XYZ file of C-alpha atoms in Angstrom:
351
model
C -28.588 10.157 8.487
C -29.352 12.446 5.552
C -29.489 11.024 2.055
C -26.695 12.381 -0.139
C -26.290 12.183 -3.897
C -22.779 12.747 -5.237
C -21.486 12.466 -8.775
C -18.265 10.568 -9.478
C -15.791 11.324 -12.244
C -12.271 10.218 -13.124
C -9.700 11.354 -15.670
C -6.368 9.693 -16.555
C -3.157 11.501 -17.439
C 0.491 10.576 -17.996
C 3.286 12.587 -16.387
C 6.875 12.504 -15.142
C 8.126 13.821 -11.793
C 10.875 13.984 -9.196
C 9.957 14.178 -5.490
C 13.081 15.681 -3.966
C 11.681 16.118 -0.433
C 12.083 12.369 0.057
C 15.135 10.926 1.779
C 18.343 10.401 -0.216
C 18.227 7.042 -1.948
C 14.428 6.943 -2.169
C 13.495 5.754 -5.642
C 10.924 8.535 -6.175
C 13.641 11.202 -5.861
C 14.862 10.248 -9.326
C 13.133 11.036 -12.587
C 10.221 8.660 -13.067
C 6.685 8.655 -14.432
C 3.184 7.383 -13.761
C -0.125 6.774 -15.449
C -2.151 8.881 -12.996
C -5.881 8.718 -12.380
C -7.627 11.752 -10.886
C -11.032 11.120 -9.288
C -13.569 13.483 -7.774
C -16.786 13.223 -5.741
C -18.958 16.297 -5.986
C -22.523 17.540 -5.642
C -22.221 18.839 -9.186
C -25.129 20.481 -10.974
C -23.564 19.277 -14.238
C -24.176 15.600 -13.479
C -21.586 12.889 -14.021
C -20.861 13.668 -17.667
C -20.429 17.375 -17.014
C -18.215 16.726 -14.001
C -16.095 14.275 -16.008
C -15.642 16.852 -18.772
C -14.592 19.530 -16.286
C -12.157 17.192 -14.577
C -10.624 16.160 -17.912
C -10.126 19.828 -18.782
C -8.546 20.492 -15.372
C -5.940 17.732 -15.740
C -5.211 18.400 -19.427
C -2.262 20.762 -18.682
C -0.606 17.932 -16.711
C -0.925 15.269 -19.399
C 2.449 14.285 -20.898
C 4.173 16.928 -18.791
C 6.998 17.150 -16.275
C 5.073 17.894 -13.079
C 7.950 19.779 -11.460
C 7.434 22.518 -14.061
C 3.975 23.085 -12.558
C 4.388 22.024 -8.922
C 7.475 22.566 -6.794
C 6.851 19.309 -4.909
C 4.674 16.987 -7.048
C 3.542 14.498 -4.417
C 0.172 12.838 -4.932
C -1.209 15.106 -2.203
C -0.019 18.286 -3.936
C -1.239 17.139 -7.348
C -4.686 16.610 -5.787
C -4.585 20.122 -4.283
C -3.607 21.621 -7.649
C -6.526 19.947 -9.419
C -8.966 20.855 -6.643
C -8.061 24.540 -7.029
C -9.162 24.327 -10.672
C -12.522 22.856 -9.726
C -13.246 25.330 -6.957
C -16.919 25.843 -7.853
C -17.777 22.157 -8.312
C -18.962 21.581 -4.675
C -16.272 18.945 -4.213
C -16.465 16.531 -1.298
C -13.192 14.762 -2.079
C -10.541 14.631 -4.765
C -8.207 11.706 -5.271
C -5.017 10.868 -7.121
C -3.842 7.363 -7.955
C -0.238 7.426 -9.087
C -0.363 3.653 -9.643
C -3.028 0.960 -9.384
C -1.558 0.084 -5.981
C -1.461 3.484 -4.278
C -3.177 6.819 -3.993
C -4.587 9.542 -1.788
C -7.939 11.311 -1.399
C -8.246 14.796 0.117
C -11.456 16.041 1.697
C -12.554 19.654 2.065
C -10.809 19.986 5.441
C -7.472 18.957 3.880
C -7.593 15.606 5.631
C -5.734 12.975 3.631
C -7.068 9.477 3.093
C -3.990 7.593 1.878
C -4.107 3.987 0.734
C -1.937 1.225 -0.660
C -3.024 -2.084 -2.161
C -1.359 -5.476 -1.619
C -2.046 -8.992 -2.908
C -1.441 -12.531 -1.730
C -2.498 -15.993 -2.907
C -4.049 -18.363 -0.384
C -6.464 -21.239 0.195
C -9.255 -21.395 2.762
C -12.574 -22.943 3.673
C -15.332 -21.633 5.927
C -16.194 -24.268 8.560
C -19.371 -22.617 9.822
C -21.436 -22.539 6.628
C -24.423 -24.779 5.932
C -23.928 -28.166 4.287
C -23.518 -27.812 0.535
C -22.372 -24.186 0.601
C -19.467 -23.840 -1.883
C -17.360 -21.910 0.629
C -17.395 -24.947 2.903
C -15.143 -26.727 0.404
C -11.422 -26.034 0.304
C -10.803 -23.412 -2.388
C -8.607 -20.380 -2.935
C -8.400 -16.746 -3.977
C -5.991 -14.099 -5.077
C -6.822 -11.860 -2.106
C -6.248 -8.118 -2.307
C -5.878 -5.924 0.768
C -6.036 -2.139 0.910
C -4.511 -0.447 3.936
C -6.096 2.990 4.526
C -4.651 5.812 6.633
C -6.275 9.043 7.778
C -4.109 12.102 8.452
C -4.561 15.840 8.945
C -2.052 17.231 6.467
C -2.346 20.975 7.128
C 0.266 22.438 4.752
C 2.553 19.391 4.574
C 3.556 18.142 1.138
C 2.739 14.529 1.942
C 1.575 12.129 4.605
C 2.947 8.685 5.386
C 5.323 7.426 2.694
C 3.900 4.562 0.645
C 7.205 2.729 1.137
C 6.599 2.619 4.888
C 3.296 0.854 4.288
C 5.081 -1.667 2.098
C 7.628 -2.387 4.813
C 4.915 -2.859 7.450
C 2.989 -5.191 5.164
C 5.894 -7.550 4.474
C 5.696 -9.592 7.725
C 1.967 -10.166 7.161
C 2.575 -11.141 3.545
C 5.107 -13.714 4.731
C 2.434 -15.256 6.987
C -0.401 -15.212 4.427
C 1.045 -15.829 0.970
C 0.808 -19.370 -0.406
C -0.759 -20.619 2.802
C -3.989 -22.237 3.910
C -5.520 -19.468 6.009
C -7.295 -21.934 8.320
C -3.875 -23.073 9.562
C -2.887 -19.577 10.748
C -3.450 -18.705 14.397
C -6.515 -16.475 14.721
C -7.935 -17.437 11.321
C -9.706 -20.704 12.040
C -12.765 -19.235 10.294
C -11.131 -17.039 7.616
C -14.026 -15.001 6.235
C -13.237 -11.622 4.677
C -14.395 -9.983 7.896
C -12.179 -12.120 10.130
C -9.206 -11.587 7.833
C -9.722 -7.809 7.856
C -9.835 -7.810 11.669
C -6.741 -10.060 11.875
C -4.803 -7.639 9.657
C -6.042 -4.622 11.632
C -4.906 -6.121 14.937
C -1.389 -6.644 13.586
C -0.971 -3.300 11.845
C -2.699 -0.800 14.125
C -0.200 -0.905 17.035
C 2.593 0.012 14.596
C 0.451 2.303 12.455
C -1.751 4.554 14.625
C -2.921 6.461 11.527
C -4.699 3.295 10.304
C -8.348 4.089 9.509
C -9.666 1.065 7.563
C -8.567 -2.316 6.274
C -10.245 -3.481 3.074
C -10.192 -7.109 1.912
C -11.151 -8.079 -1.637
C -12.001 -11.774 -1.627
C -12.894 -11.528 -5.320
C -12.858 -8.626 -7.774
C -16.583 -8.076 -7.157
C -16.916 -8.455 -3.383
C -15.161 -7.521 -0.180
C -15.350 -5.911 3.228
C -14.009 -2.988 5.254
C -13.089 -2.920 8.954
C -12.247 0.185 11.018
C -11.412 -1.471 14.330
C -15.045 -1.506 15.454
C -17.419 -1.832 12.500
C -17.669 -4.016 9.416
C -19.000 -2.998 6.015
C -19.299 -5.173 2.916
C -19.941 -4.503 -0.751
C -20.962 -6.561 -3.747
C -20.716 -5.493 -7.388
C -23.337 -6.331 -9.989
C -23.127 -5.587 -13.714
C -25.896 -5.135 -16.246
C -26.094 -4.224 -19.922
C -28.897 -1.792 -20.645
C -30.331 0.750 -23.055
C -31.481 4.242 -22.109
C -33.289 7.070 -23.889
C -32.160 10.607 -23.026
C -34.374 13.745 -22.862
C -33.541 14.491 -26.508
C -35.060 11.080 -27.412
C -31.638 9.674 -28.349
C -31.442 5.923 -27.724
C -28.091 4.476 -26.601
C -26.731 2.192 -23.879
C -24.157 1.487 -21.192
C -22.393 -1.397 -19.472
C -23.418 -0.422 -15.939
C -21.665 -1.369 -12.709
C -23.642 -1.160 -9.456
C -21.782 -1.496 -6.169
C -24.060 -2.322 -3.235
C -22.747 -1.319 0.221
C -24.179 -2.861 3.380
C -23.548 -2.519 7.101
C -24.729 -5.225 9.502
C -23.655 -6.819 12.802
C -21.190 -9.672 12.688
C -22.696 -13.145 12.991
C -20.565 -14.702 15.775
C -21.028 -18.249 14.472
C -20.582 -17.690 10.741
C -17.927 -14.992 11.117
C -19.472 -12.709 8.521
C -22.061 -9.951 8.368
C -23.989 -11.072 5.262
C -23.149 -13.817 2.777
C -22.068 -12.282 -0.553
C -24.115 -14.963 -2.286
C -27.216 -13.885 -0.364
C -26.664 -10.294 -1.522
C -26.439 -11.457 -5.127
C -29.592 -13.552 -4.774
C -31.509 -10.682 -3.164
C -30.495 -8.382 -6.034
C -31.576 -10.854 -8.737
C -35.185 -9.595 -9.136
C -33.900 -6.043 -9.699
C -31.206 -7.361 -12.035
C -33.835 -8.993 -14.240
C -35.576 -5.647 -14.624
C -32.294 -3.946 -15.571
C -30.198 -6.316 -17.647
C -30.795 -6.259 -21.420
C -33.681 -3.857 -20.962
C -34.623 -0.283 -21.885
C -34.314 1.314 -18.448
C -36.810 4.114 -19.071
C -39.505 1.455 -19.504
C -38.614 -1.060 -16.793
C -37.845 1.517 -14.091
C -40.399 4.159 -15.175
C -37.711 6.838 -14.832
C -35.822 9.171 -17.123
C -32.902 6.740 -17.059
C -30.477 9.268 -15.539
C -28.126 8.202 -12.762
C -29.968 10.010 -9.955
C -33.306 8.467 -10.929
C -31.829 4.996 -11.343
C -30.153 5.167 -7.932
C -33.418 6.192 -6.294
C -35.187 3.321 -8.085
C -32.526 0.837 -6.969
C -32.807 1.974 -3.367
C -36.583 1.529 -3.346
C -36.483 -1.727 -5.316
C -33.919 -3.353 -2.997
C -35.100 -1.957 0.352
C -37.176 -4.939 1.454
C -34.748 -7.632 0.281
C -31.602 -5.854 1.534
C -32.486 -3.894 4.704
C -28.777 -3.468 5.569
C -28.157 -1.589 2.301
C -27.098 2.007 2.995
C -25.214 3.115 -0.119
C -25.234 2.382 -3.845
C -22.585 3.409 -6.370
C -23.642 3.296 -10.015
C -21.192 3.725 -12.900
C -22.443 4.176 -16.447
C -18.856 4.278 -17.779
C -15.518 3.590 -16.062
C -15.011 7.366 -15.748
C -18.491 8.592 -14.765
C -21.037 7.586 -12.147
C -22.902 8.614 -9.013
C -23.361 7.457 -5.444
C -26.436 7.587 -3.221
C -25.651 7.258 0.489
C -28.055 7.238 3.431
C -25.712 5.723 6.042
C -22.036 5.930 6.915
C -19.997 6.629 3.805
C -17.141 4.224 4.508
C -13.741 4.470 2.850
C -13.227 5.421 -0.767
C -12.254 2.577 -3.058
C -9.768 3.145 -5.876
C -11.238 4.783 -8.959
C -12.368 2.643 -11.852
C -9.836 2.618 -14.679
C -10.877 2.655 -18.339
């Protein structure tokens, strides 16, 4: 698999709309508004900051506007197309629109839509297979979040599957999971994130053939994806660091690194890799990054591309299953280095 470096940028805007192609009585047919977030992945020569500036300029005409004055049918899919047309030379791999925190769509270069909706439930669980003394062996709980992802070839259609349909399909699962002990549910005797993602997939896929991934957030910094055959996990790490730019200006960022790993499922433990083990394996690199001047500790220029390359090399021995790293220097600008399967897009980071 080739190594790919892509820059990530997001830009928020506020707008009102009516989506009159929806069925009579649908709530989005009426006048309403959203705090949108546009996000783009591109092999941009401008870097993350340049890409973010271009994206902000592209969405500026939409900010505090009535979208129907610009787009005949202002679905999330069509808004993404409109923005993509204004970034035609940015070597875009995908462009996404979140109309709310809970829903959005990403379009790739072949006009294939990756639509998603996020859900939440509150539940308790314990993992019976872990070693003695492991905290997950004790009964505890989480506010779990689930993202249901669909993949569709849109062609010239205004929209794919209606978000409301996803909500209706989720409701029976929510009734089974919310305010429950997951260990008591049939099929979830060992309710790891991976097992929960597979359990959800098995219940949704027969009624939703467009289903492409199920994502489970066990915490806000860790979770897994499942596509019906393969599992992927990620773990976020944060560090506060200084950097010196080529003009010798010294400043800093609150960085977020998202580590993506792909590994076989352990049949006894019910997971691929323990999130705690990922955190522990990253700790030596963290100590070289947190509260440090990155140019000195990494012997790089401190730019995103150089830092990602350093992270890959620094973590290779401790995390052999690592195949992608996302690194954000601000909530609206970052980069991703991928040398394996890309996996599904996660919702953009909001400021």
